[in-house]
């Protein structure tokens, strides 16, 4: 009986592995759309699902990177092709007690299976559940004669990362490995492939260090340094609304009128009670005219902005206060820093 079960398991594992991990056929723009979430938060999952459905159906994307080990993503690829939920059920049993083990997350993946069935999952985290999910994946590889394969070697490496992390609980080590794992998987895709990435909000700030130690750039920060403008990161916990992004308005500055591009509106009511919101505007082609205008001692670090800041850019930030009044501040990116962080500096409008 045990031999028969092992043979059936091996056959299913081999067939599903071959069928479930195709190379991505879609060559997009080579963009990395990264979303930072609070795990299992319904509002964030809803936004991520809407984004993935748009990427999938309207842009032809198929590659979805999620914050799990490579072998968990491989099991997800088996599950999305399977007729039942046995594989996903077992993964949920393995992750009981973790932040991602929730009905909301289960429903999120069920919606992907139903509406985006050609999704290919990629995992980039260290080896969580290495003694359950990881061991079971190795068993499948062994039973299908894949010992010594690249998949076997990768699984062993990720399991090793998990053991190191749980022995040391070194958050900086984990952050570094996540970047290396992501880069290896992303760079292996066909040239120009665009992907979506879902990760915890602590890994999603393009100017911050890791949350646990503060000693190394976080995942998104390191990816920005590697991939530059091809990385587009959005922290869903920051209350940023991109609905108005792309709208233009005229801005008067120093006696001259410029065109300003709306970047986003951020809700501040939950973090700064004296404010309701702030709207970010990129003032185009203004730096040469304003670079000599006097500074006023105000700074706004890059990590406040909902978009990567480049030296030589000029911004207007409109604050709506709790009492209904409004303020406008002007900032320029001179390449300076404040308390070790890259920052824009406030200047007088002239």
Short mmCIF file of N, CA and C in Angstrom, two decimals, residues 7-94:
data_model
loop_
_atom_site.label_atom_id
_atom_site.label_comp_id
_atom_site.label_asym_id
_atom_site.label_seq_id
_atom_site.Cartn_x
_atom_site.Cartn_y
_atom_site.Cartn_z
N UNK A 7 4.30 5.62 -5.37
CA UNK A 7 4.37 5.68 -6.83
C UNK A 7 3.36 6.65 -7.41
N UNK A 8 2.15 6.67 -6.87
CA UNK A 8 1.13 7.60 -7.34
C UNK A 8 1.55 9.03 -7.04
N UNK A 9 2.08 9.26 -5.83
CA UNK A 9 2.54 10.60 -5.45
C UNK A 9 3.63 11.07 -6.40
N UNK A 10 4.56 10.19 -6.70
CA UNK A 10 5.67 10.57 -7.58
C UNK A 10 5.17 10.91 -8.97
N UNK A 11 4.25 10.10 -9.50
CA UNK A 11 3.73 10.36 -10.84
C UNK A 11 3.00 11.70 -10.89
N UNK A 12 2.14 11.95 -9.90
CA UNK A 12 1.39 13.22 -9.87
C UNK A 12 2.34 14.39 -9.73
N UNK A 13 3.33 14.24 -8.85
CA UNK A 13 4.29 15.33 -8.63
C UNK A 13 5.05 15.64 -9.91
N UNK A 14 5.49 14.61 -10.62
CA UNK A 14 6.26 14.82 -11.84
C UNK A 14 5.40 15.47 -12.91
N UNK A 15 4.18 14.94 -13.13
CA UNK A 15 3.33 15.49 -14.18
C UNK A 15 2.93 16.92 -13.89
N UNK A 16 2.57 17.20 -12.64
CA UNK A 16 2.16 18.55 -12.30
C UNK A 16 3.33 19.51 -12.34
N UNK A 17 4.52 19.06 -11.95
CA UNK A 17 5.70 19.92 -12.00
C UNK A 17 5.98 20.32 -13.44
N UNK A 18 5.93 19.36 -14.34
CA UNK A 18 6.22 19.65 -15.75
C UNK A 18 5.16 20.57 -16.34
N UNK A 19 3.92 20.43 -15.88
CA UNK A 19 2.83 21.21 -16.46
C UNK A 19 2.69 22.59 -15.83
N UNK A 20 3.16 22.72 -14.58
CA UNK A 20 2.80 23.92 -13.83
C UNK A 20 3.86 25.00 -13.81
N UNK A 21 5.03 24.75 -14.35
CA UNK A 21 6.07 25.75 -14.25
C UNK A 21 6.60 26.11 -15.63
N UNK A 22 5.72 26.59 -16.51
CA UNK A 22 6.19 26.98 -17.84
C UNK A 22 7.00 28.26 -17.79
N UNK A 23 7.89 28.43 -18.75
CA UNK A 23 8.58 29.72 -18.85
C UNK A 23 7.57 30.78 -19.25
N UNK A 24 7.71 31.98 -18.66
CA UNK A 24 6.77 33.05 -18.99
C UNK A 24 6.91 33.43 -20.45
N UNK A 25 5.80 33.33 -21.18
CA UNK A 25 5.85 33.62 -22.61
C UNK A 25 5.70 35.11 -22.91
N UNK A 26 5.17 35.84 -21.90
CA UNK A 26 4.90 37.25 -22.16
C UNK A 26 6.14 38.09 -21.89
N UNK A 27 6.56 38.86 -22.87
CA UNK A 27 7.65 39.80 -22.68
C UNK A 27 7.06 41.19 -22.55
N UNK A 28 7.04 41.71 -21.32
CA UNK A 28 6.46 43.01 -21.07
C UNK A 28 7.51 44.10 -21.14
N UNK A 29 7.37 45.07 -20.28
CA UNK A 29 8.26 46.22 -20.29
C UNK A 29 9.44 46.05 -19.35
N UNK A 30 9.52 44.93 -18.67
CA UNK A 30 10.61 44.72 -17.73
C UNK A 30 10.43 45.46 -16.43
N UNK A 31 9.19 45.79 -16.07
CA UNK A 31 8.91 46.53 -14.86
C UNK A 31 8.68 45.57 -13.69
N UNK A 32 8.97 46.09 -12.48
CA UNK A 32 8.72 45.36 -11.24
C UNK A 32 7.72 46.18 -10.44
N UNK A 33 6.48 45.71 -10.35
CA UNK A 33 5.44 46.42 -9.63
C UNK A 33 5.31 45.79 -8.24
N UNK A 34 5.85 46.48 -7.24
CA UNK A 34 5.94 45.92 -5.90
C UNK A 34 4.89 46.55 -4.99
N UNK A 35 4.14 45.70 -4.28
CA UNK A 35 3.10 46.15 -3.35
C UNK A 35 3.44 45.68 -1.94
N UNK A 36 3.48 46.64 -1.00
CA UNK A 36 3.72 46.31 0.40
C UNK A 36 2.41 46.28 1.16
N UNK A 37 2.14 45.20 1.87
CA UNK A 37 0.87 45.00 2.54
C UNK A 37 1.05 44.74 4.03
N UNK A 38 -0.03 44.88 4.78
CA UNK A 38 -0.16 44.22 6.07
C UNK A 38 -0.79 42.87 5.77
N UNK A 39 -0.11 41.81 6.10
CA UNK A 39 -0.56 40.48 5.73
C UNK A 39 -1.99 40.22 6.22
N UNK A 40 -2.78 39.64 5.34
CA UNK A 40 -4.16 39.22 5.62
C UNK A 40 -5.12 40.38 5.80
N UNK A 41 -4.72 41.61 5.46
CA UNK A 41 -5.62 42.75 5.54
C UNK A 41 -6.49 42.79 4.30
N UNK A 42 -7.80 42.73 4.49
CA UNK A 42 -8.72 42.59 3.36
C UNK A 42 -8.58 43.73 2.36
N UNK A 43 -8.48 44.97 2.85
CA UNK A 43 -8.39 46.11 1.94
C UNK A 43 -7.15 46.03 1.06
N UNK A 44 -6.06 45.54 1.62
CA UNK A 44 -4.83 45.42 0.83
C UNK A 44 -4.94 44.28 -0.17
N UNK A 45 -5.51 43.17 0.25
CA UNK A 45 -5.69 42.04 -0.67
C UNK A 45 -6.61 42.42 -1.82
N UNK A 46 -7.64 43.20 -1.54
CA UNK A 46 -8.55 43.64 -2.59
C UNK A 46 -7.81 44.48 -3.63
N UNK A 47 -6.95 45.39 -3.17
CA UNK A 47 -6.18 46.23 -4.09
C UNK A 47 -5.19 45.39 -4.90
N UNK A 48 -4.58 44.43 -4.25
CA UNK A 48 -3.61 43.58 -4.94
C UNK A 48 -4.29 42.69 -5.98
N UNK A 49 -5.46 42.18 -5.63
CA UNK A 49 -6.19 41.34 -6.58
C UNK A 49 -6.61 42.17 -7.80
N UNK A 50 -7.09 43.38 -7.56
CA UNK A 50 -7.49 44.24 -8.67
C UNK A 50 -6.28 44.57 -9.56
N UNK A 51 -5.14 44.82 -8.93
CA UNK A 51 -3.94 45.13 -9.69
C UNK A 51 -3.50 43.93 -10.52
N UNK A 52 -3.50 42.74 -9.89
CA UNK A 52 -3.04 41.55 -10.62
C UNK A 52 -3.99 41.22 -11.77
N UNK A 53 -5.29 41.35 -11.57
CA UNK A 53 -6.24 41.08 -12.65
C UNK A 53 -6.02 42.04 -13.83
N UNK A 54 -5.69 43.29 -13.51
CA UNK A 54 -5.40 44.25 -14.58
C UNK A 54 -4.12 43.88 -15.31
N UNK A 55 -3.08 43.59 -14.55
CA UNK A 55 -1.82 43.18 -15.18
C UNK A 55 -2.00 41.92 -16.03
N UNK A 56 -2.73 40.97 -15.49
CA UNK A 56 -2.92 39.67 -16.13
C UNK A 56 -3.75 39.79 -17.41
N UNK A 57 -4.91 40.44 -17.32
CA UNK A 57 -5.84 40.46 -18.45
C UNK A 57 -5.54 41.57 -19.45
N UNK A 58 -5.01 42.69 -18.99
CA UNK A 58 -4.82 43.83 -19.88
C UNK A 58 -3.38 44.01 -20.34
N UNK A 59 -2.43 43.48 -19.58
CA UNK A 59 -1.03 43.62 -19.96
C UNK A 59 -0.35 42.28 -20.25
N UNK A 60 -1.08 41.19 -20.09
CA UNK A 60 -0.53 39.89 -20.44
C UNK A 60 0.49 39.34 -19.48
N UNK A 61 0.58 39.89 -18.28
CA UNK A 61 1.57 39.40 -17.32
C UNK A 61 1.11 38.08 -16.72
N UNK A 62 2.07 37.25 -16.35
CA UNK A 62 1.77 35.95 -15.78
C UNK A 62 2.57 35.67 -14.51
N UNK A 63 3.64 36.40 -14.24
CA UNK A 63 4.57 36.07 -13.16
C UNK A 63 4.29 36.91 -11.92
N UNK A 64 3.88 36.22 -10.84
CA UNK A 64 3.52 36.86 -9.59
C UNK A 64 4.48 36.39 -8.50
N UNK A 65 5.25 37.32 -7.95
CA UNK A 65 6.21 37.01 -6.89
C UNK A 65 5.55 37.24 -5.54
N UNK A 66 5.64 36.25 -4.65
CA UNK A 66 5.02 36.34 -3.33
C UNK A 66 6.05 36.02 -2.26
N UNK A 67 5.82 36.54 -1.05
CA UNK A 67 6.79 36.43 0.03
C UNK A 67 6.71 35.07 0.71
N UNK A 68 7.15 34.05 -0.01
CA UNK A 68 7.21 32.68 0.48
C UNK A 68 8.49 32.06 -0.06
N UNK A 69 8.91 30.92 0.49
CA UNK A 69 10.07 30.23 -0.08
C UNK A 69 9.77 29.70 -1.49
N UNK A 70 10.82 29.41 -2.23
CA UNK A 70 10.65 28.93 -3.61
C UNK A 70 9.84 27.65 -3.66
N UNK A 71 10.04 26.76 -2.67
CA UNK A 71 9.33 25.49 -2.73
C UNK A 71 7.84 25.65 -2.39
N UNK A 72 7.49 26.64 -1.60
CA UNK A 72 6.07 26.91 -1.36
C UNK A 72 5.40 27.42 -2.63
N UNK A 73 6.11 28.32 -3.34
CA UNK A 73 5.58 28.81 -4.62
C UNK A 73 5.45 27.67 -5.62
N UNK A 74 6.39 26.73 -5.60
CA UNK A 74 6.31 25.58 -6.50
C UNK A 74 5.08 24.74 -6.20
N UNK A 75 4.78 24.54 -4.92
CA UNK A 75 3.55 23.85 -4.57
C UNK A 75 2.31 24.64 -5.02
N UNK A 76 2.38 25.97 -4.92
CA UNK A 76 1.27 26.79 -5.40
C UNK A 76 1.04 26.59 -6.90
N UNK A 77 2.12 26.41 -7.63
CA UNK A 77 2.00 26.16 -9.07
C UNK A 77 1.41 24.79 -9.37
N UNK A 78 1.66 23.83 -8.49
CA UNK A 78 0.99 22.53 -8.62
C UNK A 78 -0.50 22.68 -8.32
N UNK A 79 -0.80 23.43 -7.25
CA UNK A 79 -2.19 23.59 -6.83
C UNK A 79 -3.03 24.32 -7.89
N UNK A 80 -2.50 25.36 -8.51
CA UNK A 80 -3.32 26.15 -9.43
C UNK A 80 -3.71 25.34 -10.67
N UNK A 81 -2.98 24.25 -10.94
CA UNK A 81 -3.33 23.37 -12.06
C UNK A 81 -4.15 22.16 -11.63
N UNK A 82 -4.27 21.98 -10.32
CA UNK A 82 -4.97 20.80 -9.80
C UNK A 82 -6.48 21.03 -9.79
N UNK A 83 -7.22 19.94 -9.74
CA UNK A 83 -8.67 20.03 -9.74
C UNK A 83 -9.25 20.28 -8.36
N UNK A 84 -8.47 20.06 -7.31
CA UNK A 84 -8.98 20.25 -5.95
C UNK A 84 -8.02 21.15 -5.17
N UNK A 85 -8.30 21.31 -3.88
CA UNK A 85 -7.51 22.21 -3.03
C UNK A 85 -6.66 21.45 -2.02
N UNK A 86 -6.36 20.20 -2.29
CA UNK A 86 -5.61 19.41 -1.32
C UNK A 86 -4.23 20.02 -1.05
N UNK A 87 -3.57 20.49 -2.09
CA UNK A 87 -2.23 21.05 -1.91
C UNK A 87 -2.29 22.34 -1.10
N UNK A 88 -3.21 23.22 -1.44
CA UNK A 88 -3.33 24.48 -0.71
C UNK A 88 -3.72 24.22 0.74
N UNK A 89 -4.59 23.24 0.97
CA UNK A 89 -4.99 22.90 2.33
C UNK A 89 -3.79 22.48 3.16
N UNK A 90 -2.93 21.67 2.55
CA UNK A 90 -1.74 21.21 3.28
C UNK A 90 -0.79 22.38 3.56
N UNK A 91 -0.65 23.31 2.61
CA UNK A 91 0.19 24.48 2.85
C UNK A 91 -0.36 25.31 4.00
N UNK A 92 -1.67 25.43 4.08
CA UNK A 92 -2.27 26.18 5.17
C UNK A 92 -2.06 25.48 6.50
N UNK A 93 -2.09 24.17 6.50
CA UNK A 93 -1.79 23.45 7.74
C UNK A 93 -0.36 23.72 8.18
N UNK A 94 0.56 23.80 7.23
CA UNK A 94 1.96 24.05 7.55
C UNK A 94 2.18 25.45 8.12
#
